[in-house]
CSV table of C-alpha atoms and ligand atoms in Angstrom, one decimal:
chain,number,residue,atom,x,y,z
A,1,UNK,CA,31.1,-5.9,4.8
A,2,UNK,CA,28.5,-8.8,5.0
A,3,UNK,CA,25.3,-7.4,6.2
A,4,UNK,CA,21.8,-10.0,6.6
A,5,UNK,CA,18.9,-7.7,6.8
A,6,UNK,CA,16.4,-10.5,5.5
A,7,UNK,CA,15.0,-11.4,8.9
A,8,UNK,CA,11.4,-11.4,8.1
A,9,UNK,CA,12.5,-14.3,5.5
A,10,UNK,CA,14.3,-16.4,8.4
A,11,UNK,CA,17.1,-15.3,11.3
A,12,UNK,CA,20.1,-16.5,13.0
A,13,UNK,CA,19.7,-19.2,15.6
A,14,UNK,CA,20.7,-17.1,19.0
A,15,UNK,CA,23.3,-18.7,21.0
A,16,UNK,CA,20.6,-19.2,24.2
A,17,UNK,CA,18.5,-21.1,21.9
A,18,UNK,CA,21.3,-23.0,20.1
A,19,UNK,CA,22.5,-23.7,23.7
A,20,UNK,CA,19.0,-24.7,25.1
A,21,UNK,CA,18.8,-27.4,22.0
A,22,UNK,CA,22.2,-29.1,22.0
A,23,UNK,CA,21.4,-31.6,24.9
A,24,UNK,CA,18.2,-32.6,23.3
A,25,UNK,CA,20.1,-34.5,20.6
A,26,UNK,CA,22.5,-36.8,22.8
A,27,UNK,CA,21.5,-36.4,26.1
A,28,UNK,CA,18.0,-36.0,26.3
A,29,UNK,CA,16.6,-38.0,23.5
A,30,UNK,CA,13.8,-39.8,25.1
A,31,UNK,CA,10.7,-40.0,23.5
A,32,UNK,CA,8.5,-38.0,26.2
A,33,UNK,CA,5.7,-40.8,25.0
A,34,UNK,CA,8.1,-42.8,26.9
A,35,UNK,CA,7.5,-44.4,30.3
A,36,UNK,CA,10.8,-44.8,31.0
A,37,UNK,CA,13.1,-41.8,32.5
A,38,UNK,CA,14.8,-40.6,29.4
A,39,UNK,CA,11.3,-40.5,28.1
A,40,UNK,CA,10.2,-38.6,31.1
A,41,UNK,CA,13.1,-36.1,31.0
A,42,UNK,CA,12.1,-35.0,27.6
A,43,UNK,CA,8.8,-34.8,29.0
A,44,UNK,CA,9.7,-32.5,31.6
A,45,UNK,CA,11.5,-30.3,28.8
A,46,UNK,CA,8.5,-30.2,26.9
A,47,UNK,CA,5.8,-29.4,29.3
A,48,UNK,CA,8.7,-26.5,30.6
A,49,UNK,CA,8.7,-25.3,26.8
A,50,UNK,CA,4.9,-25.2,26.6
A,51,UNK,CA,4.9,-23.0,29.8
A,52,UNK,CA,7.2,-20.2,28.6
A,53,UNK,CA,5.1,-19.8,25.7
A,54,UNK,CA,1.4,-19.8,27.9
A,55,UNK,CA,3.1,-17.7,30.3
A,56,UNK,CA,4.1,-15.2,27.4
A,57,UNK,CA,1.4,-15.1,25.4
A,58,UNK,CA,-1.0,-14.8,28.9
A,59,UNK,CA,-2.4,-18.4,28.0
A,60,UNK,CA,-2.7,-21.7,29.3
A,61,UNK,CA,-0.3,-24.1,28.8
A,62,UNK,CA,-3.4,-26.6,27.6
A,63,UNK,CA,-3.8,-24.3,24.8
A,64,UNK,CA,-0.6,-24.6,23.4
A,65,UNK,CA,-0.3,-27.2,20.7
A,66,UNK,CA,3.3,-28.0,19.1
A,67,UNK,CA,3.0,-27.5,14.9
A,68,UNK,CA,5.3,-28.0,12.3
A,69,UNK,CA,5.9,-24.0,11.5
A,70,UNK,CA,3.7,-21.3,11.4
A,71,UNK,CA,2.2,-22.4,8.0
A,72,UNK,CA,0.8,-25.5,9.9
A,73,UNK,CA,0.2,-23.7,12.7
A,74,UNK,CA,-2.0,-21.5,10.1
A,75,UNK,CA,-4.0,-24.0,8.3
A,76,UNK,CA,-4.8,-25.7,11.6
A,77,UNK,CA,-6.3,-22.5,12.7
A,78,UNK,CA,-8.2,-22.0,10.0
A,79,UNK,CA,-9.4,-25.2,9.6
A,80,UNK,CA,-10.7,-25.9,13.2
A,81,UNK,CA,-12.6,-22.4,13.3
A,82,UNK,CA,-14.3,-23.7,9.6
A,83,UNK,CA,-14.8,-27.0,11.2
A,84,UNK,CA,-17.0,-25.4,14.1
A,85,UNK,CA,-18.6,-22.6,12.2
A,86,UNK,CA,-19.7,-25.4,9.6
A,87,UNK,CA,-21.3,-27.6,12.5
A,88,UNK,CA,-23.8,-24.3,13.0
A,89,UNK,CA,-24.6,-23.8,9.8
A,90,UNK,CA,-22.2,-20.5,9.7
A,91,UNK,CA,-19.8,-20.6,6.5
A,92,UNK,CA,-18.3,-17.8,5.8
A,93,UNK,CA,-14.9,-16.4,6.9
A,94,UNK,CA,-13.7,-12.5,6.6
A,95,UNK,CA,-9.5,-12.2,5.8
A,96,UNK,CA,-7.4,-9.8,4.7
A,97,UNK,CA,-6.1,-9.7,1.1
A,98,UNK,CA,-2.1,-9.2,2.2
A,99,UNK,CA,-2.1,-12.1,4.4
A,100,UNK,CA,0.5,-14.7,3.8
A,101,UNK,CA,0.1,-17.3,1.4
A,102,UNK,CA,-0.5,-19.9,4.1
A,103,UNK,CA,-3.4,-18.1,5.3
A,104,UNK,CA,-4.6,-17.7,1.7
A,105,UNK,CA,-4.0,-20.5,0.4
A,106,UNK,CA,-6.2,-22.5,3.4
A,107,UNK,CA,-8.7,-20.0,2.2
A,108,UNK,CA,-8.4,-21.1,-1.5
A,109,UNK,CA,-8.8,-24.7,-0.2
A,110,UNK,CA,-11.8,-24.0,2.2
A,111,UNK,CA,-13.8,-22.3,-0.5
A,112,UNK,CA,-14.0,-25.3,-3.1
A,113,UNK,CA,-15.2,-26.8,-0.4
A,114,UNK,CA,-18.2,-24.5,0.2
A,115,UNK,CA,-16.9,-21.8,2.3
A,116,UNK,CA,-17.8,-18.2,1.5
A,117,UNK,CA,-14.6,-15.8,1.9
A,118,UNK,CA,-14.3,-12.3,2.3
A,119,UNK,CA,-10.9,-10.9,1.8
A,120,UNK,CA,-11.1,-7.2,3.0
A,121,UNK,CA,-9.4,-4.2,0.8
A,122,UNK,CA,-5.9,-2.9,2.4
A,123,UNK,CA,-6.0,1.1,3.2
A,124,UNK,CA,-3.2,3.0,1.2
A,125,UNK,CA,-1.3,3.0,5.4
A,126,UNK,CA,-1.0,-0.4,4.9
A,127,UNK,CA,-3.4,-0.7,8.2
A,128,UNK,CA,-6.7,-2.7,8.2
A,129,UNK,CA,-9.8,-0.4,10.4
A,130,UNK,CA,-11.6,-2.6,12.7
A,131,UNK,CA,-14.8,-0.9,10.9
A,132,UNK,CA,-13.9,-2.5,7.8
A,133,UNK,CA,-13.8,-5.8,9.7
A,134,UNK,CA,-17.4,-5.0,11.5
A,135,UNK,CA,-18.7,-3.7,8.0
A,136,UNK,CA,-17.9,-7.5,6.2
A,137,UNK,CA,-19.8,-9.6,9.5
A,138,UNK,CA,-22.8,-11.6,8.5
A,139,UNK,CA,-25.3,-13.2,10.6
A,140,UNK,CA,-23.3,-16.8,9.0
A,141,UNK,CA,-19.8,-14.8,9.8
A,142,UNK,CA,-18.1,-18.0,11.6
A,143,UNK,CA,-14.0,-16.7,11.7
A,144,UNK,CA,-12.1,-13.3,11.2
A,145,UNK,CA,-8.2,-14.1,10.0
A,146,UNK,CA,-6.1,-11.0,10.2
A,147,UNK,CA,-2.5,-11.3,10.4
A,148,UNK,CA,-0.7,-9.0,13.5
A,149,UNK,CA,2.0,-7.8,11.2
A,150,UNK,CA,2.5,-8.1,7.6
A,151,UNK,CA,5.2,-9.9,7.2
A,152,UNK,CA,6.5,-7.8,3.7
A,153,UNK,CA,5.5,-4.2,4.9
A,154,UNK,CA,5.9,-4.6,8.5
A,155,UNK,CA,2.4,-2.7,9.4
A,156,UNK,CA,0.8,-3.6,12.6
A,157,UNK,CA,-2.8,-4.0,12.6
A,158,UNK,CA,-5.1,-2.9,15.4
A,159,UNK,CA,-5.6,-6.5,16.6
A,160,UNK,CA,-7.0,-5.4,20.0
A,161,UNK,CA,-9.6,-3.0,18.7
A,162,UNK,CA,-10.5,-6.0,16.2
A,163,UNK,CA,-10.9,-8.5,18.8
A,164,UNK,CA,-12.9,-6.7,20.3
A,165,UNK,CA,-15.2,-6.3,17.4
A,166,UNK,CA,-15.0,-10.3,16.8
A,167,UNK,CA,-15.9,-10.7,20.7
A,168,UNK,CA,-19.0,-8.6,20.4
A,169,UNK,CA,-20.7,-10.4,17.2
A,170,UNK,CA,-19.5,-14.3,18.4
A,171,UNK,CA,-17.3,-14.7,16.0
A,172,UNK,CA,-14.1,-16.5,16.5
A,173,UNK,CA,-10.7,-14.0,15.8
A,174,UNK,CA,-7.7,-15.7,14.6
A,175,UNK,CA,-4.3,-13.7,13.8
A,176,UNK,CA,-0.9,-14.5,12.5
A,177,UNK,CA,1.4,-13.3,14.6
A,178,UNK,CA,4.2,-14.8,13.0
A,179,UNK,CA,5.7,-11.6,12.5
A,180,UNK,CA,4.9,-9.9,15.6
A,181,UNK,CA,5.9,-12.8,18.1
A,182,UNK,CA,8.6,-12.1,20.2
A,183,UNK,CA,9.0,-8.3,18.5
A,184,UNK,CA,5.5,-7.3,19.9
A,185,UNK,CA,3.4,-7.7,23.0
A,186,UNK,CA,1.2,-10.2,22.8
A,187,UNK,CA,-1.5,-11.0,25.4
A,188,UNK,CA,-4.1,-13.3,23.8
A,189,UNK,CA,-6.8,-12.6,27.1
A,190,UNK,CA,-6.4,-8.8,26.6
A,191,UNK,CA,-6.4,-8.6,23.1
A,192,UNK,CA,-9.4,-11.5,22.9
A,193,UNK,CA,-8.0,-13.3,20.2
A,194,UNK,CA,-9.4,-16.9,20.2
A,195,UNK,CA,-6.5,-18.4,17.9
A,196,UNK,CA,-2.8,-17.4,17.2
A,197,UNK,CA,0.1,-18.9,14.8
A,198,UNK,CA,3.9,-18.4,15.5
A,199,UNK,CA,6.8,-19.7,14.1
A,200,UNK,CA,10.6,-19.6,16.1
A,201,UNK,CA,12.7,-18.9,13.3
A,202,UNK,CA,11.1,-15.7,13.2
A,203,UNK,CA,13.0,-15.0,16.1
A,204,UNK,CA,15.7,-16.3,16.4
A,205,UNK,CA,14.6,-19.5,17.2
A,206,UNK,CA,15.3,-23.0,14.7
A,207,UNK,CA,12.9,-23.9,11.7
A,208,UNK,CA,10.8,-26.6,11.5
A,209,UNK,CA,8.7,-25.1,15.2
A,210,UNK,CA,5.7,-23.4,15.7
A,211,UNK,CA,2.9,-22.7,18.1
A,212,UNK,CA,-0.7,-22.5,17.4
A,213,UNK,CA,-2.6,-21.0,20.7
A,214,UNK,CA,-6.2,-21.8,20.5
A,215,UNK,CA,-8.8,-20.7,23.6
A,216,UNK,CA,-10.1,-23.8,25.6
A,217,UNK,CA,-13.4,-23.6,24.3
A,218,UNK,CA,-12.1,-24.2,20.4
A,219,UNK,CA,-11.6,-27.4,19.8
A,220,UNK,CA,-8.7,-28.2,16.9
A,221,UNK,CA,-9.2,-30.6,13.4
A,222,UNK,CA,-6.4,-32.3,12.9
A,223,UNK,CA,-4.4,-31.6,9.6
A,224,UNK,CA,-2.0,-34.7,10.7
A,225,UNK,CA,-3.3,-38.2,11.6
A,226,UNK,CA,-1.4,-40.6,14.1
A,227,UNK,CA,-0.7,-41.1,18.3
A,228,UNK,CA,-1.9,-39.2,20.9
A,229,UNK,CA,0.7,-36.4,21.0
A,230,UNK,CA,-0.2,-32.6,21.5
A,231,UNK,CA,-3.5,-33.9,22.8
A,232,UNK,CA,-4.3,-35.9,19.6
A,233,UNK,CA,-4.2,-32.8,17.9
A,234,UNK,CA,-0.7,-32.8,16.4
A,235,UNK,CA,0.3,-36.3,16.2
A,236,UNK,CA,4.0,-37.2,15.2
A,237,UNK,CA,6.6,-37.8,17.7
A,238,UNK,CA,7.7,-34.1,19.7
A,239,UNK,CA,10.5,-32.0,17.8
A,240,UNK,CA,12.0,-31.8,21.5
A,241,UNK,CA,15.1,-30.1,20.0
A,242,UNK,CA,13.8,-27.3,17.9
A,243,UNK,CA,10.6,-26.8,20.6
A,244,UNK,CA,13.2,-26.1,23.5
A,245,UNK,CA,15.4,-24.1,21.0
A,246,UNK,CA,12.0,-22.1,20.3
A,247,UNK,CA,11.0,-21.2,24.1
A,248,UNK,CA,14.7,-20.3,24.8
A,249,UNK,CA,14.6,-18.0,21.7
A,250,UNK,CA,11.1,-16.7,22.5
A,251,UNK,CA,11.9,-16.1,26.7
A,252,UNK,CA,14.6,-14.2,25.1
A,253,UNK,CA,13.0,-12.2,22.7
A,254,UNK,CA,10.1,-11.4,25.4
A,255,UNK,CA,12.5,-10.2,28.1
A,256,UNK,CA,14.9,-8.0,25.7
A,257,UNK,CA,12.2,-6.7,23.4
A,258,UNK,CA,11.3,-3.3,24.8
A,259,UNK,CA,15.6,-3.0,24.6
A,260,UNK,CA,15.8,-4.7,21.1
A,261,UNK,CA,12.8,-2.3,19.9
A,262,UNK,CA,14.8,0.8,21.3
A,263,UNK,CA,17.7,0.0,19.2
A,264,UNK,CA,15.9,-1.3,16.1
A,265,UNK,CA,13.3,2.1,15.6
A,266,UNK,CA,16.0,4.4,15.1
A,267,UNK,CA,18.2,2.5,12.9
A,268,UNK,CA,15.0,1.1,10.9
A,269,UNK,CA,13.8,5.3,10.9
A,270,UNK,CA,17.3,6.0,9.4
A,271,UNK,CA,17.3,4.3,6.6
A,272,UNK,CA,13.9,5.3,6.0
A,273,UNK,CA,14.7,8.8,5.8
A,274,UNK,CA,18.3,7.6,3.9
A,275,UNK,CA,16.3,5.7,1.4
A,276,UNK,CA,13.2,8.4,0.7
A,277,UNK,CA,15.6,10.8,0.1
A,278,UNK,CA,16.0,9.0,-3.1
A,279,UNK,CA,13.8,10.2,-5.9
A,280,UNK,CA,10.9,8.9,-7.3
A,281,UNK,CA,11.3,6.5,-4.5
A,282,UNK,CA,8.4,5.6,-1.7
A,283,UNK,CA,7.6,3.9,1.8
A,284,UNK,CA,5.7,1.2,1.2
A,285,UNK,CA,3.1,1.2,4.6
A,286,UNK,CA,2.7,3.4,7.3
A,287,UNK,CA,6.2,5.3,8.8
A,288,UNK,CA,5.7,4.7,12.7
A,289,UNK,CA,3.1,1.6,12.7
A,290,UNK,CA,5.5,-0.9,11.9
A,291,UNK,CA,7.5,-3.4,13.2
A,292,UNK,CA,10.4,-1.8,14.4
A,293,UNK,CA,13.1,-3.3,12.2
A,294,UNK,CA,11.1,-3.5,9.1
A,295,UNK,CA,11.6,-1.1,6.3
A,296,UNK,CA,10.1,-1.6,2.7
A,297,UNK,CA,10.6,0.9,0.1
A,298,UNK,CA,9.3,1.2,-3.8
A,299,UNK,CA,12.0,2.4,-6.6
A,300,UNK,CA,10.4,3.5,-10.0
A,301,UNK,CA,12.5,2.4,-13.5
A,302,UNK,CA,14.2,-0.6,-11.7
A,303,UNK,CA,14.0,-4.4,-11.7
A,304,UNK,CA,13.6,-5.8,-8.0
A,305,UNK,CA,15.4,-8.9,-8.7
A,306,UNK,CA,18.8,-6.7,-10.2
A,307,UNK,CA,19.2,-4.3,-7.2
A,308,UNK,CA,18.5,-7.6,-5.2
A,309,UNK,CA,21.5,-9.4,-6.8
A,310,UNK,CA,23.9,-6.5,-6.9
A,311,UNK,CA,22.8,-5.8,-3.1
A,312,UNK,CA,24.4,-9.5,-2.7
A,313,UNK,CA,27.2,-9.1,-4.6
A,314,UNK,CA,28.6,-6.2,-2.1
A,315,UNK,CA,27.6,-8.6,0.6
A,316,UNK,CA,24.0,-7.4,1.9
A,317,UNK,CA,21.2,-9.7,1.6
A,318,UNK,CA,17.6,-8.4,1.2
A,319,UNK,CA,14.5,-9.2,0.1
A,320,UNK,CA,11.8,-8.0,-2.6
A,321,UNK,CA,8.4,-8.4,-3.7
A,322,UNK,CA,9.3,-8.4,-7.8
A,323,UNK,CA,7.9,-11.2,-10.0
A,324,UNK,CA,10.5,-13.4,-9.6
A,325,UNK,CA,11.4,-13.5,-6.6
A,326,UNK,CA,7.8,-14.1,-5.6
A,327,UNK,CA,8.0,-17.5,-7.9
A,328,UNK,CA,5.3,-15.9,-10.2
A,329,UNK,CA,4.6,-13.3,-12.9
A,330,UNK,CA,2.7,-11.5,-10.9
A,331,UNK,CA,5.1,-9.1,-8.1
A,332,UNK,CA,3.7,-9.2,-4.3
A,333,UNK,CA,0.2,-10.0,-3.6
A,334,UNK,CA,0.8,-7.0,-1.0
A,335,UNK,CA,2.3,-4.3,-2.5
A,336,UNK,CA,-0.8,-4.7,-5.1
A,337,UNK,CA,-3.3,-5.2,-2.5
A,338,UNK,CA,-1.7,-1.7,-1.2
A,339,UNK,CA,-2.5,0.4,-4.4
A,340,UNK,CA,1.0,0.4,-6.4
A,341,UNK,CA,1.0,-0.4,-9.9
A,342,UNK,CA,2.5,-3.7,-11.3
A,343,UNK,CA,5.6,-1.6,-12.7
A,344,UNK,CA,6.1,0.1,-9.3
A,345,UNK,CA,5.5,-3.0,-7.2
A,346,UNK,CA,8.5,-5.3,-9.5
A,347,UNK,CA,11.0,-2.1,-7.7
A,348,UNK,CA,10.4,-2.7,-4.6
A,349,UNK,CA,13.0,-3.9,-1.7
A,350,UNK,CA,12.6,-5.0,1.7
A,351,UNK,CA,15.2,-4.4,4.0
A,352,UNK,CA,14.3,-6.3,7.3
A,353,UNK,CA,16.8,-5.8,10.7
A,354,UNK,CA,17.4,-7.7,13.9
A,355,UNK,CA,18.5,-7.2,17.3
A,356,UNK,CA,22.1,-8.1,15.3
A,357,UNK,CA,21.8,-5.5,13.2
A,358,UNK,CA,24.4,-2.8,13.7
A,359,UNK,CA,24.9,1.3,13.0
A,360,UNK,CA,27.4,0.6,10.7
A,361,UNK,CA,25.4,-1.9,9.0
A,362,UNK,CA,22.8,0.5,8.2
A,363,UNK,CA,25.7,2.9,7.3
A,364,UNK,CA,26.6,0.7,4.6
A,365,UNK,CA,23.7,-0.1,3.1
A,366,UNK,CA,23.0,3.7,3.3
A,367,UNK,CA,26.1,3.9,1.6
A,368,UNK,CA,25.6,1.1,-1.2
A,369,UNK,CA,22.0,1.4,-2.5
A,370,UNK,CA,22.2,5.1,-3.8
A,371,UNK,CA,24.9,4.0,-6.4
A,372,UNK,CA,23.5,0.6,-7.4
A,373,UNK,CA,19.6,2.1,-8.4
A,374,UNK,CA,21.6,5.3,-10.5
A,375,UNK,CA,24.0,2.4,-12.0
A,376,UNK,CA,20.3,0.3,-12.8
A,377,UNK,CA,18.5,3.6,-13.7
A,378,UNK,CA,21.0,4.3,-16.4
A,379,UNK,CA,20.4,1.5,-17.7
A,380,UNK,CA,16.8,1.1,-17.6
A,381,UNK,CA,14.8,1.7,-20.8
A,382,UNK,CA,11.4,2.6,-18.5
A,383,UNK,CA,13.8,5.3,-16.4
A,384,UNK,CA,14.6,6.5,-20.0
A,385,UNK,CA,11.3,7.0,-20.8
A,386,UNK,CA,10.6,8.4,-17.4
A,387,UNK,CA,13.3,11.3,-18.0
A,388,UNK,CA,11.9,12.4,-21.3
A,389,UNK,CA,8.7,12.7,-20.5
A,390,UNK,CA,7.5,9.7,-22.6
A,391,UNK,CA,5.4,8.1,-19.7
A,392,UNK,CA,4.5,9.8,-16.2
A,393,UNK,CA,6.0,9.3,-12.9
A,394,UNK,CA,3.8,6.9,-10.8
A,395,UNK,CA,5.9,7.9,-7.6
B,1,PLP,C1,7.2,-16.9,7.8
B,1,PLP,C2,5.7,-16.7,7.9
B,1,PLP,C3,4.8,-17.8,7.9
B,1,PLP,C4,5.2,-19.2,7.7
B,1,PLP,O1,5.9,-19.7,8.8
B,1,PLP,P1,6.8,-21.0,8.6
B,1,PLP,O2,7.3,-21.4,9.9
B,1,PLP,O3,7.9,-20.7,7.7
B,1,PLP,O4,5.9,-22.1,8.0
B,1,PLP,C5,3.4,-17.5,8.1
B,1,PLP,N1,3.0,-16.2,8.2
B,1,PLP,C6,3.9,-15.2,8.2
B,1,PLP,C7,3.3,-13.8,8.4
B,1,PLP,C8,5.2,-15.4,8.1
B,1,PLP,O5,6.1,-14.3,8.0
């Protein structure tokens, strides 16, 4: 059985979205720059594409810009709110340490160049308090970035609770929804978050589109030079393929996700329960504030990367947060920001599900992993050492 339950990493183009993108490439492949009516047809598809995701998110369609991905849509973010704070004097920006690399890495960037940055401890739940975001404002506070739902351990954060705490000291609130899009409610007025990053092929839309939302009364850097497109903001001729493909896929997800969330909780809670059962095993984040299909789990005495390539050779592909497949020595940046030890956090495995996802899927892999970590535990010098006593369970 071939099972993908990597969808935090990327999904499956749905057939709505594939079927909304197919005419962009031979049919309507006007430049909607262009005066012309093929030019104006694509027009029309992007100005429809900008006002499923305004009406969805509760925004406007004029503050809806185009982007690259969600790691453009990121930097952009984070870059116009450091642009503004900077023109009052106010440099310093308050984060999260388990945010993705694209919001930390804009950090890394923005503080050579003078920015002060406060990157706020993550609870043992996996769940940032807004009174750990009111406890980090300065008078000079100019942005708070915290990310809706972390994309390794799937906990939601309590972004309305924090907006409002952003709202009430004048400081700007961007969040990475990246995750949450199309899987969560999202209403950017409610919620009072000034700026918001998604990216389709988080649901089930193409790569290479994203959306950054940004109130009216923000005013976006640009991180790409050239025409007038996207308001001067994001230059470059439209993506008109992959944005239609991305407001089909996110119409989609929006109308079926109370449905797709029904089916995804109890087969994401089963193999919680499944995998826990294991021992000296451990849920990595809170059990009920997560995304619904998300489920990330800690083994002690195993290599990430093994379970991980045995996983794929009886056809399931996961993900995990060890060394190497987070290109460094160094395993997840957010299973260490959550408290787990170096030699705990190179275990871990992510197991993330879609509306796809099946029963028996989660049957198999319920099936699978028990033998593959007591084949790797055997053969593990640390599980050896583990069963005699000669160093102590971490978990
Ligand atoms: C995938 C992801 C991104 C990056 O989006 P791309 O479109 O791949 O650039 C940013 N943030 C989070 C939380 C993500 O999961």
């Amino acid at each position: 059985m071939n099972v993908y339950a990597d969808n935090a990493a990327t999904t499956a183009v749905s057939k709505t979205a594939l079927a909304a993108m197919l005419p962009c490439f031979q049919e309507t492949y006007g430049n909607p720059s262009s005066l012309h009516s093929p030019g104006q047809r694509a027009e029309e598809l992007l100005s429809e594409a900008r006002a499923v995701f305004a009406k969805n998110l509760n925004a406007n369609p004029r503050e809806i810009t185009f982007t690259s991905g969600g790691s453009e849509a990121d930097t952009q973010a984070l870059r116009s709110a450091a642009a503004l704070g900077a023109r009052k004097g106010k440099r310093h920006i308050i984060s999260t340490k388990f945010e993705h690399h694209a919001v930390l890495h804009t950090l890394d960037a923005l503080a050579k160049e003078g920015f002060s940055i406060t990157l706020l401890d993550i609870p043992p739940d996996g769940v940032v308090t807004p009174e750990q975001v009111r406890a980090a404002l300065r008078p000079d506070t100019c942005l708070v970035s915290v990310m809706f739902a972390n994309n390794e351990i799937g906990t939601i954060q309590p972004i309305p609770e924090i907006g409002a705490v952003c709202r009430e000291a004048g400081v700007l609130f961007h969040t990475d929804a990246v995750q949450a899009a199309g899987h969560l409610p999202i209403d950017v007025e409610a919620m009072q978050i000034d700026l918001l990053s998604l990216s389709a092929h988080k649901f089930h839309g193409p790569k290479g589109a994203g959306v950054l939302y940004a109130r009216r009364n923000v005013p976006l850097v640009n991180v790409v030079y050239g025409g007038g497109q996207e308001h001067g903001k994001r230059p470059g001729t439209e993506n008109i393929p992959a944005i239609c493909g991305a407001a089909a896929a996110f119409q989609e997800a929006c109308a079926n996700m109370e449905q797709n969330a029904a089916h995804l909780r109890p087969l994401r809670d089963r193999l919680i329960a499944g995998l826990t059962a294991i021992p000296h095993s451990a849920l990595n984040g809170d059990a009920l504030r997560r995304l619904p299909g998300n489920v990330n789990l800690c083994f002690e005495g195993i290599e990430g990367e093994s379970l991980l390539l045995l996983l794929d050779s009886k056809g399931i592909a996961a993900s995990s947060g060890s060394a190497c497949t987070s290109g460094s020595l160094d395993p997840s940046h957010v299973l260490l920001a959550l408290g787990r030890p170096h030699e705990v956090a190179h275990g871990s495995l992510r197991l993330s599900l879609s509306a796809y996802n099946t029963a028996e899927e989660v049957d198999y892999i319920l099936d699978v992993v028990p033998g593959i970590l007591s084949y790797l535990r055997e053969m593990s010098p640390v599980w050896d050492e583990l069963e005699k006593g000669q160093r102590p369970h971490l978990i």
